[in-house]
Coordinates of C-alpha atoms in Angstrom, one line a residue:
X1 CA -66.2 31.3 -47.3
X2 CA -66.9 34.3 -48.6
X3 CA -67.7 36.1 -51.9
X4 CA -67.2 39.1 -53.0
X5 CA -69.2 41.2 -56.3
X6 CA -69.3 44.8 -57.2
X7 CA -70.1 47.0 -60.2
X8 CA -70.4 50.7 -60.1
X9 CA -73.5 53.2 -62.6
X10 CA -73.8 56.4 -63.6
X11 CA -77.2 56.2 -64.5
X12 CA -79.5 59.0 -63.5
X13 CA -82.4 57.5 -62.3
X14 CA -82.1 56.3 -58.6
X15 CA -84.0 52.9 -59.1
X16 CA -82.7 51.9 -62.3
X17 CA -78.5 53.1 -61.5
X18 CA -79.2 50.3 -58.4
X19 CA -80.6 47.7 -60.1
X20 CA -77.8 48.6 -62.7
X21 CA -75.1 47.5 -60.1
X22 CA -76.8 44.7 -59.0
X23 CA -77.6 43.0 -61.9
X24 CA -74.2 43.3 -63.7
X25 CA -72.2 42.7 -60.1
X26 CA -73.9 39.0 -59.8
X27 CA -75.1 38.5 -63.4
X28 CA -72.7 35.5 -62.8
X29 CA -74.6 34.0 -59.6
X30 CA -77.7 34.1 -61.7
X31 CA -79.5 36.2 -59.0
X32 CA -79.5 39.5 -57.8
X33 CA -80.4 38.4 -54.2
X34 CA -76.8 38.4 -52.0
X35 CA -75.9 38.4 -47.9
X36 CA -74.5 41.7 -47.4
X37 CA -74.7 45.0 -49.4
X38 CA -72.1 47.5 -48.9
X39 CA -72.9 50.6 -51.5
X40 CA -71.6 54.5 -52.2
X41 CA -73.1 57.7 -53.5
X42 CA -73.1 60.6 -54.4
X43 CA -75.6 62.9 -53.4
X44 CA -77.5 63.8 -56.2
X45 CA -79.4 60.2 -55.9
X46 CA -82.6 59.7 -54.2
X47 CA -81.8 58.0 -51.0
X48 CA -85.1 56.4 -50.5
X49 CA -85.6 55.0 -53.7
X50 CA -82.4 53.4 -53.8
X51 CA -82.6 51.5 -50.7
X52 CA -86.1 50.7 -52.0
X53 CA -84.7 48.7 -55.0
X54 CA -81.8 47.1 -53.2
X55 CA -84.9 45.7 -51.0
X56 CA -86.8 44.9 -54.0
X57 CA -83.7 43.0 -56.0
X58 CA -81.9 41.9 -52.6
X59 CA -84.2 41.2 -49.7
X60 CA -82.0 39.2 -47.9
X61 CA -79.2 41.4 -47.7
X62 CA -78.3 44.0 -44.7
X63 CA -77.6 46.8 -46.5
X64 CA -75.3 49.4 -45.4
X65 CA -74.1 52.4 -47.2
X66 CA -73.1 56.1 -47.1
X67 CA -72.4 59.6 -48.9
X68 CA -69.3 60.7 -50.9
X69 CA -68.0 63.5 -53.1
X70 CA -67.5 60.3 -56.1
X71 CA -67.1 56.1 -56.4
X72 CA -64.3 54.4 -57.5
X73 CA -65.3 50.9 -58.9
X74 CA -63.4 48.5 -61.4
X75 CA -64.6 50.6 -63.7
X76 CA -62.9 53.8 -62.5
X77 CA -63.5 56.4 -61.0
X78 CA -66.9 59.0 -61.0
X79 CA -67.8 62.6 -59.9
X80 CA -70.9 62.8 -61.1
X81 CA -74.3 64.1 -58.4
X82 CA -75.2 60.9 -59.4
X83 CA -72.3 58.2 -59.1
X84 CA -72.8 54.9 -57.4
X85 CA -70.9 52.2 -56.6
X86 CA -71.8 48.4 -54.8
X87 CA -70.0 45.3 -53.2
X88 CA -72.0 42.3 -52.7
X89 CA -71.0 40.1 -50.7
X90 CA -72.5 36.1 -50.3
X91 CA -71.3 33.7 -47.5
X92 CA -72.3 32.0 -44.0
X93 CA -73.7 34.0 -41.8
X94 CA -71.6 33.1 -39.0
X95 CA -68.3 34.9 -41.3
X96 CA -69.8 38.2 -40.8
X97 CA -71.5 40.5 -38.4
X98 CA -72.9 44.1 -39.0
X99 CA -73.8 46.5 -36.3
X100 CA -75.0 50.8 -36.2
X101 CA -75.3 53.2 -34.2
X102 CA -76.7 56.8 -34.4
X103 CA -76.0 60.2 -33.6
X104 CA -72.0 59.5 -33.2
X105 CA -70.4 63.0 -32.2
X106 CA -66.7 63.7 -30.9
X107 CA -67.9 63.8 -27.4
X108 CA -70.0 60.1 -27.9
X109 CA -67.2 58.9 -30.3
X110 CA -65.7 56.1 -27.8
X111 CA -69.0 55.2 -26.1
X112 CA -70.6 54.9 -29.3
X113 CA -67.7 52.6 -31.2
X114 CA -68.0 50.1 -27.6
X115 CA -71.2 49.6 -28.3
X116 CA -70.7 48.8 -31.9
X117 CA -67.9 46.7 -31.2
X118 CA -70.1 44.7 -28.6
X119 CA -73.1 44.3 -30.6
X120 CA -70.5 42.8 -33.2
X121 CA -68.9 40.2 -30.9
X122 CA -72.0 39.1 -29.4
X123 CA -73.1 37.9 -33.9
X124 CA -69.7 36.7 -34.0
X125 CA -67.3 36.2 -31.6
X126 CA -64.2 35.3 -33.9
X127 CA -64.3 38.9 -36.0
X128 CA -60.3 40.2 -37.2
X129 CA -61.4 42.7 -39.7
X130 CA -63.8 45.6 -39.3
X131 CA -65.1 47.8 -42.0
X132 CA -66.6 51.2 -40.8
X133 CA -68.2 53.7 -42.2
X134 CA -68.8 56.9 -40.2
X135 CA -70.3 60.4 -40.2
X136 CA -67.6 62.5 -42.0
X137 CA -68.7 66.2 -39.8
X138 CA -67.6 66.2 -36.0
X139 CA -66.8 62.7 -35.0
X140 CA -63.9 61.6 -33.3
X141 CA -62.3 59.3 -35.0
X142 CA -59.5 58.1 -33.0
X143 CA -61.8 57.9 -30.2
X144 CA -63.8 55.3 -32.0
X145 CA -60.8 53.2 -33.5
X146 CA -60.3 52.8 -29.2
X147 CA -63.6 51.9 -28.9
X148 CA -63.6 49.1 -30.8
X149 CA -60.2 47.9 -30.2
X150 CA -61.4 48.2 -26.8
X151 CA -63.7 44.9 -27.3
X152 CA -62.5 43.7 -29.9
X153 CA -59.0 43.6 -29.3
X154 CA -56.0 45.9 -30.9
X155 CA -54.8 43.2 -33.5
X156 CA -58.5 43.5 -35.1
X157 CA -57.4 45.4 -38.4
X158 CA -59.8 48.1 -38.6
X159 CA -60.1 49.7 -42.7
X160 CA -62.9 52.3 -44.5
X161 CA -63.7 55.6 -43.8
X162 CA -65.7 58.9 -43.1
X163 CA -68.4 59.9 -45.4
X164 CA -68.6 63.0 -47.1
X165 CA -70.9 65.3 -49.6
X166 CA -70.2 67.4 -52.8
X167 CA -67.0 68.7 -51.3
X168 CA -69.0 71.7 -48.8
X169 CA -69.0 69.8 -45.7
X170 CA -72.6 70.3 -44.6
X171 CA -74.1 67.0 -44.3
X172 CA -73.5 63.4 -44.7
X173 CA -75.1 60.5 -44.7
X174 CA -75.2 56.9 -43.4
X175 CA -77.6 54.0 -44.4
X176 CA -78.4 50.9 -43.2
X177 CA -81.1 48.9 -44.8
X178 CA -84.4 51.6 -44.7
X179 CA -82.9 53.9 -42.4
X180 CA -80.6 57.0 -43.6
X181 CA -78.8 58.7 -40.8
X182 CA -77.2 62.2 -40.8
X183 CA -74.7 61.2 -38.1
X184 CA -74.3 56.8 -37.9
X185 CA -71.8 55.1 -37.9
X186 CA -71.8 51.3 -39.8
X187 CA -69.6 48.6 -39.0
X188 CA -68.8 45.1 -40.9
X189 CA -67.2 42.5 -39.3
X190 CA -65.3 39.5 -41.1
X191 CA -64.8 36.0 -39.8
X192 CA -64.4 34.4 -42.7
X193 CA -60.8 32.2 -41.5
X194 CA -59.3 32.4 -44.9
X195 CA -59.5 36.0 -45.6
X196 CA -56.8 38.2 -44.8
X197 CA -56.2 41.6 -45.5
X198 CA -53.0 44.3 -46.6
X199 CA -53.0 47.7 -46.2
X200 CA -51.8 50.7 -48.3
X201 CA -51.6 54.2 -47.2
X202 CA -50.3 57.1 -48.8
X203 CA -50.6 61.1 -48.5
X204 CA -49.0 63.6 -50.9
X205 CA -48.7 67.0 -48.8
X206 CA -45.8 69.3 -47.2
X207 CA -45.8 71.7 -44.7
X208 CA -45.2 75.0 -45.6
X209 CA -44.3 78.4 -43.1
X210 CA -43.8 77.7 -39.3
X211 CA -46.3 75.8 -36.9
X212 CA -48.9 77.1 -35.0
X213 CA -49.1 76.0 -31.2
X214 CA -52.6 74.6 -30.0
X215 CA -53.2 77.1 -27.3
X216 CA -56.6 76.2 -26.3
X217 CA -58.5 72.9 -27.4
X218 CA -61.1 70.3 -25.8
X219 CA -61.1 66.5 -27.1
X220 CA -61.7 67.4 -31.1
X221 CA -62.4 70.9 -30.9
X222 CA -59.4 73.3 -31.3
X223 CA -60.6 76.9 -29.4
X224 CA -56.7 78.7 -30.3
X225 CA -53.6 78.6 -32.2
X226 CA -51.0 80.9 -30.7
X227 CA -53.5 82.4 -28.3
X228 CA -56.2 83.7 -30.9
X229 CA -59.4 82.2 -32.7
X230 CA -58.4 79.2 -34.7
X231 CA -59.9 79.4 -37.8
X232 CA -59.3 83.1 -37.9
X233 CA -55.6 82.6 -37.8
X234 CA -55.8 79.8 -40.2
X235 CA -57.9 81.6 -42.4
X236 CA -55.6 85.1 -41.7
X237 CA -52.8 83.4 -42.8
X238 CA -54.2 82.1 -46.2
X239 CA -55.6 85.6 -47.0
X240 CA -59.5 84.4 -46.8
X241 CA -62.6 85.7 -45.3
X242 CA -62.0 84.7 -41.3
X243 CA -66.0 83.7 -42.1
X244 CA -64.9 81.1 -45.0
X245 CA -67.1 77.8 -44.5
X246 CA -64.9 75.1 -44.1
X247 CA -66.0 72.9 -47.6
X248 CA -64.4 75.0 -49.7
X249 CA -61.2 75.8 -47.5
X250 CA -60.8 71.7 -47.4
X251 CA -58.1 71.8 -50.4
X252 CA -55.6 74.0 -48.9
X253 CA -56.8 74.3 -45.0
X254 CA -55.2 71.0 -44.1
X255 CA -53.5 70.2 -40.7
X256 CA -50.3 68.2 -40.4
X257 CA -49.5 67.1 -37.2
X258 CA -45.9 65.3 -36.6
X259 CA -46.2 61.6 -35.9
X260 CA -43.3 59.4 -34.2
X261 CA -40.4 58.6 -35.7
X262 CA -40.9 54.9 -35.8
X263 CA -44.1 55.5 -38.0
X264 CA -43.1 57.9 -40.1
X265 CA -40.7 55.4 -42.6
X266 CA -44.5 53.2 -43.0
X267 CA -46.3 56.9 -43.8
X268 CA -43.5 57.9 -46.3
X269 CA -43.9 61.4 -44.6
X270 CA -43.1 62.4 -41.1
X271 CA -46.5 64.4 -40.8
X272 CA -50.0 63.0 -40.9
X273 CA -52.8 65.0 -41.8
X274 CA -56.3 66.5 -40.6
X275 CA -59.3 68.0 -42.4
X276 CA -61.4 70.3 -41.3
X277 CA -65.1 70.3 -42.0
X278 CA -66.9 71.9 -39.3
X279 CA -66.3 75.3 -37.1
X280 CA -68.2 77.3 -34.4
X281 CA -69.3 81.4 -34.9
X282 CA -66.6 81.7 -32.0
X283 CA -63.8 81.0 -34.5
X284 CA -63.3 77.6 -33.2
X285 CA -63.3 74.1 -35.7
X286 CA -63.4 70.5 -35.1
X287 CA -60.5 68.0 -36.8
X288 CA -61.6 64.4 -36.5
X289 CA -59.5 63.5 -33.4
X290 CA -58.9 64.9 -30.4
X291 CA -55.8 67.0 -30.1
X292 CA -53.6 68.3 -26.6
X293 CA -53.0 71.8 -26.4
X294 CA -49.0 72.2 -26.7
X295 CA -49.2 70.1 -30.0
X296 CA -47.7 71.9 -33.1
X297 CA -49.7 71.9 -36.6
X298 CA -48.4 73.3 -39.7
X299 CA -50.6 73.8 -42.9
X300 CA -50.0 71.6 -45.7
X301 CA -49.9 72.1 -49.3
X302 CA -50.2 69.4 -52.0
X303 CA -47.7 68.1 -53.6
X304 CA -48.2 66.7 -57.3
X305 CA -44.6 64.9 -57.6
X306 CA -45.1 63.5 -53.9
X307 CA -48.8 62.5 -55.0
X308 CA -47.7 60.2 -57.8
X309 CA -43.8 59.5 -56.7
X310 CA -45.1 58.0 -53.1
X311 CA -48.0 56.5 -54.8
X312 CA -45.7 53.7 -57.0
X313 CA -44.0 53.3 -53.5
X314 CA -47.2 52.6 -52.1
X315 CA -48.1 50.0 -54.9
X316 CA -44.4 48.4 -54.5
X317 CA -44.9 47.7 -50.8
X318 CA -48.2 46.5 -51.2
X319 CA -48.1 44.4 -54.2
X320 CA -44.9 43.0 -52.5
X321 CA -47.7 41.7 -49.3
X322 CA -49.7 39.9 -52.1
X323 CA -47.1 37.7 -52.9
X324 CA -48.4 34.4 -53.1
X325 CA -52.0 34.9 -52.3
X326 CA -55.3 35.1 -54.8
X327 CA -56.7 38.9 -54.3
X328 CA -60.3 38.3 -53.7
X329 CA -61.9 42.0 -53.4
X330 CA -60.5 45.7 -52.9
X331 CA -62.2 47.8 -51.0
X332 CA -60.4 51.6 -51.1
X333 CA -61.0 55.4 -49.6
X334 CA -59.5 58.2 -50.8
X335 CA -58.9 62.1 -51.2
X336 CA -60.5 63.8 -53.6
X337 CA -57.7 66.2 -53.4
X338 CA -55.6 63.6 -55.0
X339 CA -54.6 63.2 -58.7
X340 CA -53.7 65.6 -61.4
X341 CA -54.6 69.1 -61.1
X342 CA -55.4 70.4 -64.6
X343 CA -57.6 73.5 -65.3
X344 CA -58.8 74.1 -61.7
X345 CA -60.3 70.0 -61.8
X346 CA -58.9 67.5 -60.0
X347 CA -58.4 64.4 -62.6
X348 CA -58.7 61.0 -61.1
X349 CA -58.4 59.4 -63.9
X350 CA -54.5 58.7 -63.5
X351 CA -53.9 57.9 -60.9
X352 CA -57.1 55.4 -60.3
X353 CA -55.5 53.8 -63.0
X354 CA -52.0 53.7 -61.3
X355 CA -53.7 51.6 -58.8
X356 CA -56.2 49.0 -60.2
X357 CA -54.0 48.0 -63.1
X358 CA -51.2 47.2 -60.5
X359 CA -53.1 44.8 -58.4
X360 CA -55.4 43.6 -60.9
X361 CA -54.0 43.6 -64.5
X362 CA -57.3 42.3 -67.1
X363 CA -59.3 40.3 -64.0
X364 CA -62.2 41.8 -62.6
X365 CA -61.6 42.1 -59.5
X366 CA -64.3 43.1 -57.4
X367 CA -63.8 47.1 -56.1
X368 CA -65.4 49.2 -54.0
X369 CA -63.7 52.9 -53.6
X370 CA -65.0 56.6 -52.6
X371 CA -63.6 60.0 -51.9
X372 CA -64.6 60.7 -48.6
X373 CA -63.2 62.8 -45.7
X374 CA -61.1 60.3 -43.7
X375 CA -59.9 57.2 -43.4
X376 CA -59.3 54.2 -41.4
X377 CA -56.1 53.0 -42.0
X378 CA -53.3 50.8 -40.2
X379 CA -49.8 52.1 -40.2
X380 CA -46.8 50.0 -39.3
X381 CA -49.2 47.5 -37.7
X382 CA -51.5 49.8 -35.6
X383 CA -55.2 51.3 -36.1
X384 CA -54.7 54.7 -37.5
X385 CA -57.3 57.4 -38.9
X386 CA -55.9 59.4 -41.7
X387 CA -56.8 62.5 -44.0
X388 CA -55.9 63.3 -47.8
X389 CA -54.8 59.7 -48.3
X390 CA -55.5 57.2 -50.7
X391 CA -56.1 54.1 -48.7
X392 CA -56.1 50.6 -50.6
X393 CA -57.7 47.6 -48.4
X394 CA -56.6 44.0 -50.6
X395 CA -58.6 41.1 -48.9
X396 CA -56.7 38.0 -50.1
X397 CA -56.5 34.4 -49.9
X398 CA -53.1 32.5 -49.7
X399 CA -52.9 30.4 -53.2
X400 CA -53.9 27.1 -53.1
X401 CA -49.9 25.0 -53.0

């Protein structure tokens, strides 16, 4: 069986923020030492010096970790360059598997989740959950949700997300134990038979003006909307530079995309979204799956009321799933475009708050969150990827009588 520990630092040092998080995650073990390591930054810390201490305070653990523009851990949320947040996790090594791959790109997307979904079932045949952590820049991340279901099998419940950076969509990064990757992809298996796991998804966006068509696209990459350069219309119609880099355009620049009917009551919105974090001098961009010509996108545009409103809905579905089992660790990725816009800052504050004191009330419960660029999410019962959500991930065990 399983255990689950986390703890979150803002200290500046690299060395001493992850010994911070390990020592007050599993002060109650009486060692710092644990199985698995799953950890977030920001990307102010030293990379190498960090994965240096976890070796030094946890050499048994695989470690695996990745970038973000901030942490969420039970102790809130934080923005800082130098935020970081951990979940250790102790247990049999038969309940979990861990597999990586590098250089995942939105042409090597499915090719590249088959093999992590192999290399997974050959450690442990028995998996139903998958954690993954990607490159946040020009994967495809549908692709790899088939991949994996591909070997694994499509009632696997797949949950994490895309790492990111400060919010200007340059580079990410991926870690697992001494090596840090510019474009890997992680993935954590559970077979621990008494875990199971509910889902919460929620965006808070609304189309605005009329659709563009997809004139012209290939897999991920969209070439046209209505017959002219894509990010020049995009960026045309929102009255910016048609050179804007992508990072900053991330706020307002998002992509709905209708989804079918039968999903759309689960999404609480008929549209999902898609970020954009990565174009060509030929005024194409990448979104983070691949896309038909023929398919209509509108942009989107925040919506505060929507944000919070459909974010107690969330809770009230969710919490309604937990009904009579013991919640055992959160794991959670999220938007940084979400929360209250005050003074040209997004506040998290609120609305990390309108979360965690739902599900967890005074316990500790162990919690691992970032704001990255995507997420993996299911929706009414299938494998989705998602963008400008906040995605809650409850593993539980059914109460004892």
């Amino acid at each position: 069986m399983l255990s689950f520990y986390s703890a979150s630092s803002s200290a500046v040092n690299s060395r001493r923020a992850m010994a911070e998080c390990l020592e007050v995650a599993l002060e109650s073990t009486g060692s710092t030492d644990c199985d698995v390591l799953v950890f977030h930054t920001t990307v102010g810390h030293q990379f190498a010096e960090l994965l240096a201490e976890a070796k030094r305070l946890a050499p048994s653990a695989t470690v695996l970790g990745c970038t973000c523009h901030g942490v969420v851990g039970r102790e809130g949320a934080n923005e800082s360059m130098k935020g970081l947040a951990v979940m250790a996790i102790k247990g049999p090594r038969s309940e979990w598997a861990v597999a990586h791959v590098d250089n995942i790109r939105g042409n090597s997307s499915l090719q590249q989740a088959v093999a992590l979904g192999q290399e997974l079932k050959r450690q442990s045949p028995n998996l139903n959950m998958v954690c993954l952590l990607a490159s946040g820049i020009d994967i495809a991340a549908d692709r790899a949700v088939e991949g994996l279901e591909s070997v694994l099998g499509s009632d696997v419940r797949i949950f994490g997300g895309t790492s990111s950076d400060n919010m200007r969509a340059i580079r990410t990064f991926q870690f697992y134990n001494d090596q840090i990757l510019e474009r890997g992809a992680l993935a954590l298996g559970f077979a621990d038979p008494t875990l199971d796991i509910q889902m919460g998804v929620h965006h808070g966006s609304v189309p605005v003006g009329t659709p563009f068509t997809v004139t012209r696209a290939t897999g991920n990459q969209v070439f046209e909307l209505d017959g002219k350069p894509a990010w020049h219309v995009l960026m045309d119609q929102l009255g910016k530079p048609r050179d804007s880099h992508p990072g900053p355009m991330i706020p307002i620049a998002g992509l709905g995309v209708e989804i079918p009917a039968e999903l759309q009551a689960d999404n609480d919105n008929p549209h999902i979204l898609r970020v954009i974090v990565k174009t060509e001098p030929d005024g194409s961009f990448y979104i983070p799956v691949d896309i038909q010509a023929g398919t209509k996108v509108w942009l989107m545009e925040r919506d505060e009321k929507l944000i919070f409103d459909g974010l107690e809905r969330m809770m009230q579905r969710l919490q309604s799933k937990l009904v009579g089992q013991e919640l055992v660790a959160v794991f959670h990725t999220d938007c940084a475009a979400r929360g209250r816009a005050m003074f040209a800052r997004i506040l998290k504050e609120e609305i990390v708050g309108r979360m965690q004191q739902p599900l967890c009330g005074d316990k500790a419960v162990p919690w691992l969150g970032m704001y990255g660029f995507g997420e993996f999410t299911q929706l009414a019962g299938r494998n989705f990827f998602h963008n400008y959500t906040t995605s809650i991930y409850c593993l539980t065990r059914r109460s004892a009588g």
